[in-house]
Amino acid sequence: MTAWHWILLACALAYVTKLLGYSLPERWMRSPRMVQVTACLTVALLASLTVMNTVASGAQLALDARLGALAVAAIALWLRAPFLLVVILGALTAGLLRWWA
């Protein structure tokens, strides 16, 4: 199979999964347990995406300026800095670390 076949298959599976979600009874989706699961799942997916984009370069680990920028941004978030300031601090940290290294 070519890459386009795999892409079309993935698209079809995503569509079917979405369609199945609409066919579930509404009471299942409104239950407190399902609300908690979906909230935790969103955070877990976002955290894994952040980690993969920070420390992965292809199939290898890359410990570079991105890790320092993430650490500074995490500290700024922990100190409840405004989001724009968090982004600016992370970008400045990455720039300084790349310039210094």
Coordinates of C-alpha atoms in Angstrom, one line a residue:
M1 CA 0.0 0.0 0.0
T2 CA 1.2 3.5 -0.7
A3 CA 1.3 6.4 1.7
W4 CA -1.9 7.8 0.3
H5 CA -3.8 4.6 1.0
W6 CA -2.7 4.8 4.7
I7 CA -3.7 8.4 4.8
L8 CA -7.1 7.7 3.4
L9 CA -7.6 4.8 5.8
A10 CA -6.6 7.0 8.8
C11 CA -9.1 9.6 7.6
A12 CA -11.9 7.0 7.3
L13 CA -11.1 5.6 10.8
A14 CA -11.2 9.1 12.3
Y15 CA -14.5 9.8 10.6
V16 CA -16.0 6.5 11.8
T17 CA -14.8 7.1 15.3
K18 CA -16.4 10.6 15.3
L19 CA -19.6 9.1 13.9
L20 CA -19.7 6.5 16.7
G21 CA -19.3 9.2 19.3
Y22 CA -22.5 10.8 18.1
S23 CA -24.4 7.5 18.3
L24 CA -23.7 7.0 22.0
P25 CA -26.6 7.7 24.4
E26 CA -26.5 11.2 25.8
R27 CA -26.8 10.0 29.4
W28 CA -23.5 8.2 29.0
M29 CA -21.8 11.5 27.9
R30 CA -23.3 13.5 30.7
S31 CA -22.3 11.2 33.6
P32 CA -19.8 12.7 36.1
R33 CA -17.3 9.9 35.4
M34 CA -17.2 10.6 31.6
V35 CA -16.8 14.4 32.3
Q36 CA -13.8 13.6 34.5
V37 CA -12.3 11.2 32.0
T38 CA -12.6 13.7 29.1
A39 CA -11.0 16.5 31.2
C40 CA -8.1 14.3 32.2
L41 CA -7.6 12.9 28.7
T42 CA -7.4 16.4 27.2
V43 CA -4.7 17.4 29.7
A44 CA -2.8 14.2 29.1
L45 CA -2.8 14.5 25.4
L46 CA -1.6 18.1 25.5
A47 CA 1.1 17.2 28.0
S48 CA 2.4 14.4 25.8
L49 CA 2.4 16.6 22.7
T50 CA 4.4 19.2 24.6
V51 CA 6.9 16.7 25.8
M52 CA 7.3 15.1 22.4
N53 CA 7.8 18.5 20.7
T54 CA 10.3 19.6 23.4
V55 CA 12.7 16.6 23.7
A56 CA 12.3 14.7 20.4
S57 CA 14.1 15.3 17.2
G58 CA 13.0 12.6 14.8
A59 CA 13.6 9.3 16.5
Q60 CA 16.3 10.7 18.9
L61 CA 16.2 12.7 22.1
A62 CA 17.3 16.3 21.8
L63 CA 18.2 18.1 25.0
D64 CA 18.6 21.6 23.7
A65 CA 17.2 25.2 24.1
R66 CA 13.6 24.0 23.8
L67 CA 13.9 22.2 27.2
G68 CA 15.2 25.3 28.9
A69 CA 12.4 27.4 27.3
L70 CA 9.8 24.9 28.5
A71 CA 11.2 25.0 32.0
V72 CA 11.1 28.9 32.1
A73 CA 7.6 28.9 30.7
A74 CA 6.4 26.3 33.3
I75 CA 7.8 28.4 36.1
A76 CA 6.1 31.5 34.7
L77 CA 2.8 29.6 34.5
W78 CA 3.3 28.3 38.1
L79 CA 3.8 31.9 39.2
R80 CA 0.6 32.8 37.4
A81 CA 2.1 35.1 34.8
P82 CA -0.1 36.2 32.0
F83 CA 0.0 33.9 29.0
L84 CA 1.6 36.4 26.6
L85 CA 4.4 37.0 29.1
V86 CA 4.8 33.2 29.4
V87 CA 5.2 32.9 25.6
I88 CA 7.7 35.9 25.5
L89 CA 9.8 34.5 28.3
G90 CA 9.9 31.1 26.7
A91 CA 10.9 32.6 23.3
L92 CA 13.6 34.8 24.9
T93 CA 15.0 31.9 26.9
A94 CA 15.2 29.7 23.8
G95 CA 16.9 32.5 21.9
L96 CA 19.4 33.2 24.6
L97 CA 20.2 29.5 25.1
R98 CA 20.8 29.1 21.4
W99 CA 22.9 32.2 21.2
W100 CA 25.0 31.1 24.2
A101 CA 25.5 27.5 23.2

